[in-house]
mmCIF file of C-alpha atoms in Angstrom:
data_model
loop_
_atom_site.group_PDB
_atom_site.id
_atom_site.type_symbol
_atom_site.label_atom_id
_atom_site.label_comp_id
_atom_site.label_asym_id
_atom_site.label_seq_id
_atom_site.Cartn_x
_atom_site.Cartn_y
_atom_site.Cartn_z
ATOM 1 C CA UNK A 13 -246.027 39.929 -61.573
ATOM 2 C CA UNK A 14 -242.687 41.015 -60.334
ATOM 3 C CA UNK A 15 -240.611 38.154 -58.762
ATOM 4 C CA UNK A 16 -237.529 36.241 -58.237
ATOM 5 C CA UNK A 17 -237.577 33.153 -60.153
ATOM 6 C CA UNK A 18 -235.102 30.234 -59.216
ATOM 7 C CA UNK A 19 -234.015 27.857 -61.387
ATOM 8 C CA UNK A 20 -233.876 24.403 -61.375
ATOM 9 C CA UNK A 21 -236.441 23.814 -57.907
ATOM 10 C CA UNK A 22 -234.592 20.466 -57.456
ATOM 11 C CA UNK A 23 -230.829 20.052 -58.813
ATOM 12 C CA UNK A 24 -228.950 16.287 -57.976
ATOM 13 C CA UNK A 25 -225.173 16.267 -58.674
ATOM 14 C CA UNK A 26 -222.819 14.247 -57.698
ATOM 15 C CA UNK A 27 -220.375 14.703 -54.958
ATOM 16 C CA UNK A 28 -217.028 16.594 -55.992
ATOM 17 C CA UNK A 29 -219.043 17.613 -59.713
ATOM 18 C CA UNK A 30 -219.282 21.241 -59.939
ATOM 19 C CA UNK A 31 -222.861 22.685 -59.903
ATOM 20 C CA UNK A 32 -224.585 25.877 -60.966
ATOM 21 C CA UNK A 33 -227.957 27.238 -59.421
ATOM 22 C CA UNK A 34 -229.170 30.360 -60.846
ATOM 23 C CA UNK A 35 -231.750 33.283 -59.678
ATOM 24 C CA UNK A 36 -233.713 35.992 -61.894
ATOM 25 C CA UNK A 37 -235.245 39.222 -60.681
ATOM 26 C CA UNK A 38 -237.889 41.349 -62.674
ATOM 27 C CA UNK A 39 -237.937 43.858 -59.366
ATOM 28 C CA UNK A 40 -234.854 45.918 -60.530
ATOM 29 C CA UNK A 41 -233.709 45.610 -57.202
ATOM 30 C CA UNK A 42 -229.871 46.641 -56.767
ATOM 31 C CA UNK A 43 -229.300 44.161 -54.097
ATOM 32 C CA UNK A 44 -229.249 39.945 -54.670
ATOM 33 C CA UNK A 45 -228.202 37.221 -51.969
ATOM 34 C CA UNK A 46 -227.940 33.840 -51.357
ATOM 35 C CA UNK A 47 -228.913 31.999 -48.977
ATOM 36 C CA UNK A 48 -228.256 28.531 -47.557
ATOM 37 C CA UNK A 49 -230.932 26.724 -45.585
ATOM 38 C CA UNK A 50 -229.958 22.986 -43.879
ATOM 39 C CA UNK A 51 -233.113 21.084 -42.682
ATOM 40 C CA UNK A 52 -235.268 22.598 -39.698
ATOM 41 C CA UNK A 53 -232.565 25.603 -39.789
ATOM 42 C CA UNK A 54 -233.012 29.407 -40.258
ATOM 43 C CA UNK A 55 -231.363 31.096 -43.843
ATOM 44 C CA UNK A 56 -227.334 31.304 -43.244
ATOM 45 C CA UNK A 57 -226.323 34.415 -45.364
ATOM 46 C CA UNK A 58 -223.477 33.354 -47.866
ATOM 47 C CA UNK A 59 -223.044 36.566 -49.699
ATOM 48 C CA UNK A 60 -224.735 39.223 -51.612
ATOM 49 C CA UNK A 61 -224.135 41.547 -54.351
ATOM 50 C CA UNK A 62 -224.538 45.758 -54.086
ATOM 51 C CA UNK A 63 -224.876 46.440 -57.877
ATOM 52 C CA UNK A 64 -222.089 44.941 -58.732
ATOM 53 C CA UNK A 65 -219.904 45.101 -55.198
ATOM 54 C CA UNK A 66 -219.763 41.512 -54.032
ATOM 55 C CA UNK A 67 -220.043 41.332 -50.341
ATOM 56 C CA UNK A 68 -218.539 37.652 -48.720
ATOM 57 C CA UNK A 69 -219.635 36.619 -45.258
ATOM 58 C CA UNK A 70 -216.643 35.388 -43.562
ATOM 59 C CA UNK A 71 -217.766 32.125 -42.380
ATOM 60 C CA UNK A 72 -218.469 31.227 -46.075
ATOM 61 C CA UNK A 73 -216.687 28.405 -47.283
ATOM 62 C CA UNK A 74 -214.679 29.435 -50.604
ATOM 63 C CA UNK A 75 -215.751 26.130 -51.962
ATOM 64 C CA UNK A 76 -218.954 28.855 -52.905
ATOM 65 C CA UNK A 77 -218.908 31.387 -55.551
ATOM 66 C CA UNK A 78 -220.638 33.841 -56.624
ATOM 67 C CA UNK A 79 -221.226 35.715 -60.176
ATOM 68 C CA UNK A 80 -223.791 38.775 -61.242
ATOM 69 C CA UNK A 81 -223.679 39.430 -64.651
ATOM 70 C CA UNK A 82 -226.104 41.786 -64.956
ATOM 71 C CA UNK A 83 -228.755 43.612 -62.725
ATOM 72 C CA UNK A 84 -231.871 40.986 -63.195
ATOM 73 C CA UNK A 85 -229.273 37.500 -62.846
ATOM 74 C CA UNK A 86 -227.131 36.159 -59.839
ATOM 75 C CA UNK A 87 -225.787 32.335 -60.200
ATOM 76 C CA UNK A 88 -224.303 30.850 -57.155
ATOM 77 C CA UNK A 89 -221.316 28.240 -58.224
ATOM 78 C CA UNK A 90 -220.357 25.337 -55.635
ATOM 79 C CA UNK A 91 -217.099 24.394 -57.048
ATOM 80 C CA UNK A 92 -216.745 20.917 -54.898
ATOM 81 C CA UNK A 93 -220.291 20.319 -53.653
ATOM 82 C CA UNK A 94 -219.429 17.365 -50.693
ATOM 83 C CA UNK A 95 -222.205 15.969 -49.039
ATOM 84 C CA UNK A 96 -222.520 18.291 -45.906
ATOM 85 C CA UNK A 97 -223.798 21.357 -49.191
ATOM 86 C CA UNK A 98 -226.897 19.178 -49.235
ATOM 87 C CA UNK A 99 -229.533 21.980 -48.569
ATOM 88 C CA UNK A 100 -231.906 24.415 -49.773
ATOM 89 C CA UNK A 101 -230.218 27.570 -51.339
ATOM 90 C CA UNK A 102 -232.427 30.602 -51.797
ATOM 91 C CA UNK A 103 -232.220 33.774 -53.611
ATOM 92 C CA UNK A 104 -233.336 37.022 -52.788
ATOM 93 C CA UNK A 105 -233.736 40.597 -53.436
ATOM 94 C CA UNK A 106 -233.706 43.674 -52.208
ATOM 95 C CA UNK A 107 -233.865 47.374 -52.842
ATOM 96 C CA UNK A 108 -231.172 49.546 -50.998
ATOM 97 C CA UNK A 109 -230.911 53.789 -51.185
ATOM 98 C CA UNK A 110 -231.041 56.750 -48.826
ATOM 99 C CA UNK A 111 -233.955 56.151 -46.777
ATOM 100 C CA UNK A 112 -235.645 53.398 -48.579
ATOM 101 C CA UNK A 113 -235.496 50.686 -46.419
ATOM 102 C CA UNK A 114 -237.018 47.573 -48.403
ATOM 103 C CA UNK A 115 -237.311 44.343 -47.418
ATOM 104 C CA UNK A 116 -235.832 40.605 -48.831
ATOM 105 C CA UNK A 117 -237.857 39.118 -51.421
ATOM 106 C CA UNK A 118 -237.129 35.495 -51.816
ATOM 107 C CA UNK A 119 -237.375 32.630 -54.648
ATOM 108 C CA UNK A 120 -238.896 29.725 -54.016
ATOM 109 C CA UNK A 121 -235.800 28.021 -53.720
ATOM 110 C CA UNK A 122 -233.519 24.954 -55.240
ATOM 111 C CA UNK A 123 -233.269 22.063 -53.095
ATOM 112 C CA UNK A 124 -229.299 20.483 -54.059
ATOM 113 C CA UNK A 125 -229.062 17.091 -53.234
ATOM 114 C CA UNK A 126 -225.580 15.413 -53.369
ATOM 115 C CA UNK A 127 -225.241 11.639 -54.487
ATOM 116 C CA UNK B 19 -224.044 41.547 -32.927
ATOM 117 C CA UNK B 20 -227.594 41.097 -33.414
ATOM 118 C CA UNK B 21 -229.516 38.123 -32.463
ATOM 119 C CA UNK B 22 -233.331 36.724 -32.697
ATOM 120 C CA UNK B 23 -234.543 34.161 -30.443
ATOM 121 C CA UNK B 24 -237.742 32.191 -31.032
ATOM 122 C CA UNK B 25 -238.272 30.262 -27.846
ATOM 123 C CA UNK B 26 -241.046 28.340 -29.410
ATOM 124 C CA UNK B 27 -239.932 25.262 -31.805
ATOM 125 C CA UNK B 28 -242.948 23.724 -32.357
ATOM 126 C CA UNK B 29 -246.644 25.262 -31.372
ATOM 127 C CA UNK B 30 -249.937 23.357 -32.459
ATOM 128 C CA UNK B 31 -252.989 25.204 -32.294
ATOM 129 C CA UNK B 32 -256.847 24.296 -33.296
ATOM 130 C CA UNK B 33 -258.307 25.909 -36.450
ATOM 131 C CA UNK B 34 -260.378 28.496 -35.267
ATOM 132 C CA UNK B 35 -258.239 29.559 -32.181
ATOM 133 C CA UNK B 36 -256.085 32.235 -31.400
ATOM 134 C CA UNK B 37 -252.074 32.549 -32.305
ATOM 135 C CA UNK B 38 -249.129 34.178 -30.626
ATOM 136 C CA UNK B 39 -245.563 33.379 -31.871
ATOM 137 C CA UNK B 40 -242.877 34.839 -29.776
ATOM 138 C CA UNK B 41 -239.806 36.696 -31.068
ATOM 139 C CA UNK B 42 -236.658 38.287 -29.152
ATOM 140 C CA UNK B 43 -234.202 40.376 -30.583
ATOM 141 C CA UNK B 44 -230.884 41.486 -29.663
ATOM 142 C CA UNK B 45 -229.758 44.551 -31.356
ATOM 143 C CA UNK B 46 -227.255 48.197 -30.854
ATOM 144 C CA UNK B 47 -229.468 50.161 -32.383
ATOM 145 C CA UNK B 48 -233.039 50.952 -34.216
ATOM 146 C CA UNK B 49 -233.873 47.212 -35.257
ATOM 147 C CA UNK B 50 -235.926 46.723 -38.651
ATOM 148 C CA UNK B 51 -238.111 43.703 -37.608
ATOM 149 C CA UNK B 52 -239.960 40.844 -40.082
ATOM 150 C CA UNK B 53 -241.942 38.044 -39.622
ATOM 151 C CA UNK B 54 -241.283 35.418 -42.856
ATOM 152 C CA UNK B 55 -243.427 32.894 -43.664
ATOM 153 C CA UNK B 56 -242.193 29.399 -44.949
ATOM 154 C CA UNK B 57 -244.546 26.391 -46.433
ATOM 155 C CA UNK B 58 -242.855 23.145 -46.987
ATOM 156 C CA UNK B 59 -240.291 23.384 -50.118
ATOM 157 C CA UNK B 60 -241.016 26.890 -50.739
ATOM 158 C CA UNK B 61 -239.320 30.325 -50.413
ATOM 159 C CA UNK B 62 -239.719 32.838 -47.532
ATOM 160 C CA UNK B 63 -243.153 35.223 -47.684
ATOM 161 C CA UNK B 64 -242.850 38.444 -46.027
ATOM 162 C CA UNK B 65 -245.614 38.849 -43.770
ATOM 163 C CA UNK B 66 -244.858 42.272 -42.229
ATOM 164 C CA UNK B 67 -242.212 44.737 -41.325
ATOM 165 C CA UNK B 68 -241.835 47.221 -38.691
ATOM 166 C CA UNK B 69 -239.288 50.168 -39.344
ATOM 167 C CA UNK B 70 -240.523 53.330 -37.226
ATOM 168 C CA UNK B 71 -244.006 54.678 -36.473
ATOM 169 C CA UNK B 72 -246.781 52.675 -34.903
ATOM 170 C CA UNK B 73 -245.867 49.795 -33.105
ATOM 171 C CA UNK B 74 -248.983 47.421 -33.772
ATOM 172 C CA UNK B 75 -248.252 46.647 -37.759
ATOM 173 C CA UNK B 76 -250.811 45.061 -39.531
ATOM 174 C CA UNK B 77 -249.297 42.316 -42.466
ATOM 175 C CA UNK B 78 -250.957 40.109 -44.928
ATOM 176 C CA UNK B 79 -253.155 36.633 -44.306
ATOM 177 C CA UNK B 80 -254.525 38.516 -41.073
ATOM 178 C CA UNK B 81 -251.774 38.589 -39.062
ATOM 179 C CA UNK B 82 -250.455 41.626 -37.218
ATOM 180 C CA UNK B 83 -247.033 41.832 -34.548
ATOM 181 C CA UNK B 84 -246.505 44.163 -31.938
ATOM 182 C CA UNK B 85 -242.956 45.540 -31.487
ATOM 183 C CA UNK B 86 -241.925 46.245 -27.662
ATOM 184 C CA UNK B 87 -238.743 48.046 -26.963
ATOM 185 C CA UNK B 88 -238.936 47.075 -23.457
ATOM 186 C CA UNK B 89 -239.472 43.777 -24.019
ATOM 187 C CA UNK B 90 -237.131 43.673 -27.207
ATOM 188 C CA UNK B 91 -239.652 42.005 -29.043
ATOM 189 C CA UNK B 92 -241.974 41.489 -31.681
ATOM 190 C CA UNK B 93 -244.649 39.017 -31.039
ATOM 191 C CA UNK B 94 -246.532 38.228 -34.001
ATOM 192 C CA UNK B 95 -250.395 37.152 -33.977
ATOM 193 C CA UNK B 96 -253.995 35.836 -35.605
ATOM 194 C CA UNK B 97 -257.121 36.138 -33.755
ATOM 195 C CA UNK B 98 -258.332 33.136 -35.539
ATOM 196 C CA UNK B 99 -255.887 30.374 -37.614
ATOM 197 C CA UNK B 100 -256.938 28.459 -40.486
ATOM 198 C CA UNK B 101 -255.206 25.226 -41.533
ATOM 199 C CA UNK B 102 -253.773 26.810 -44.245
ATOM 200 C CA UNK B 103 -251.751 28.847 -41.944
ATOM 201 C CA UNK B 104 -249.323 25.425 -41.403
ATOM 202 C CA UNK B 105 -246.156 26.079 -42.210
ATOM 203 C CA UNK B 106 -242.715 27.693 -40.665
ATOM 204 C CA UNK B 107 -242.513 31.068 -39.604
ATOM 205 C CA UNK B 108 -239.293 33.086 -39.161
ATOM 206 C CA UNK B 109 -238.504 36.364 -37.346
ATOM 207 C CA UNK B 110 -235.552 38.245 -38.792
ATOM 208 C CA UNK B 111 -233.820 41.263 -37.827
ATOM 209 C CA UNK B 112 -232.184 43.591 -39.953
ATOM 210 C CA UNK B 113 -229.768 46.656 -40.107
ATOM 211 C CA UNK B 114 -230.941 50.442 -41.318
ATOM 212 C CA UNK B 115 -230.814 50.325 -45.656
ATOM 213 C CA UNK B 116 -232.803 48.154 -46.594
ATOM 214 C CA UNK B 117 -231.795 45.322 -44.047
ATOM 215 C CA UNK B 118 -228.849 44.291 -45.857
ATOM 216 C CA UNK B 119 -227.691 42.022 -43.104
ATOM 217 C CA UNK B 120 -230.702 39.657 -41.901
ATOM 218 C CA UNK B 121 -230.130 37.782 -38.821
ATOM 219 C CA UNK B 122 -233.227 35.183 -38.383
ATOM 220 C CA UNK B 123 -234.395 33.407 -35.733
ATOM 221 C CA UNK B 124 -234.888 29.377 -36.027
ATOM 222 C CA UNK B 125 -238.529 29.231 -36.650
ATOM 223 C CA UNK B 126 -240.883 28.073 -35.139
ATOM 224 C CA UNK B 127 -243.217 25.454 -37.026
ATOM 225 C CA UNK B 128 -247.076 26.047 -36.466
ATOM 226 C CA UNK B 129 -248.981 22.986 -36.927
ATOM 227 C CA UNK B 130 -253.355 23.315 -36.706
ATOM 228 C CA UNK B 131 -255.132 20.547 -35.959
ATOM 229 C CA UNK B 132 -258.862 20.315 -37.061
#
């Protein structure tokens, strides 16, 4: 089956050490974000890539990075991960063309805890 | 700037028993409406979508929503829940092309007792 496959589901680092969470697609879709998701919270958008146009939400901290090295895999890069990062980061897809209005197909997630 | 209220936090219903989970949206123009589904330590599920056309949209699991541009919202429901319909569920809003921009609501958690 098609999906978006997030790797690792649980990631511990320590505070200040740089980590990298990383997201797979088999859905070809041209479009990949990441998300950030604090306890009882809704999904805060960090960014997204268009092909390969990287689009930054402005509230997003530049502690957060963001690299697409191909079509099927999008890695998120916390450069400084302090203790407030401690959250649930998901990845999704989505297909975007004229008319073809698709929706967000999510991972199941990695949960970053901070130590 | 869009927006999407869900007034309801918390909602506990009995298995067997009807569901309504209320969504508001704020939005300049056509709004492309979804209803997520979250279980504990999982990913988001799309339920259902609404873009254009009929306004009663039938999703997956048995649950259907009802977009009102009156009302500016999009209720989502289940004639009959089954405990294995626990979990979080989030309404999002989203711009034309393919909803680049999703502004969601803060869930609401649905809890069914036995």
């Amino acid at each position: 089956d098609a999906m978006v496959i997030q790797n690792p589901r649980y990631q511990v680092t320590q505070f200040g050490k740089p980590v990298t969470l990383s997201c797979s697609q088999t859905l070809n879709h041209n479009v990949m974000y990441w998300y950030q998701q604090k306890s009882s919270q809704a999904p805060k958008l960090l960014f997204h890539y268009y092909d390969k146009d990287f689009n930054n939400e402005a509230d997003t901290p530049d502690n957060f990075q963001s690299r697409r090295p191909n079509t099927s895999f999008c890695f998120l890069d916390i450069r400084s991960p302090g203790l407030g990062d401690a959250a649930m980061y998901l990845c999704a897809t989505s297909r975007r063309g004229q008319g073809d209005n698709q929706p967000q197909h999510f991972g199941d997630g990695t949960r970053l805890s901070i130590l | 700037a869009q927006s999407v209220t869900q007034p309801d936090i918390h909602i506990t219903v009995s298995e067997g028993a009807s569901l309504e989970l209320r969504c508001n949206y704020s939005y300049g123009a056509t709004p492309y409406l979804f209803w997520y589904v979250q279980s504990p330590g999982q990913g988001l599920q799309l339920l259902l979508k609404y873009f254009s056309g009929d306004t009663l949209v039938q999703g997956i699991k048995g649950f259907e929503a009802e977009f009102k541009r009156s009302q500016s919202s999009f209720n989502l429901r289940k004639p009959s829940v089954h405990w294995s319909d626990a979990a979080e569920y989030f309404c999002a809003v989203g711009a034309f092309r393919a909803a680049s921009k999703l502004t969601f609501g803060t869930g609401t958690r649905l809890q069914v007792t036995l």
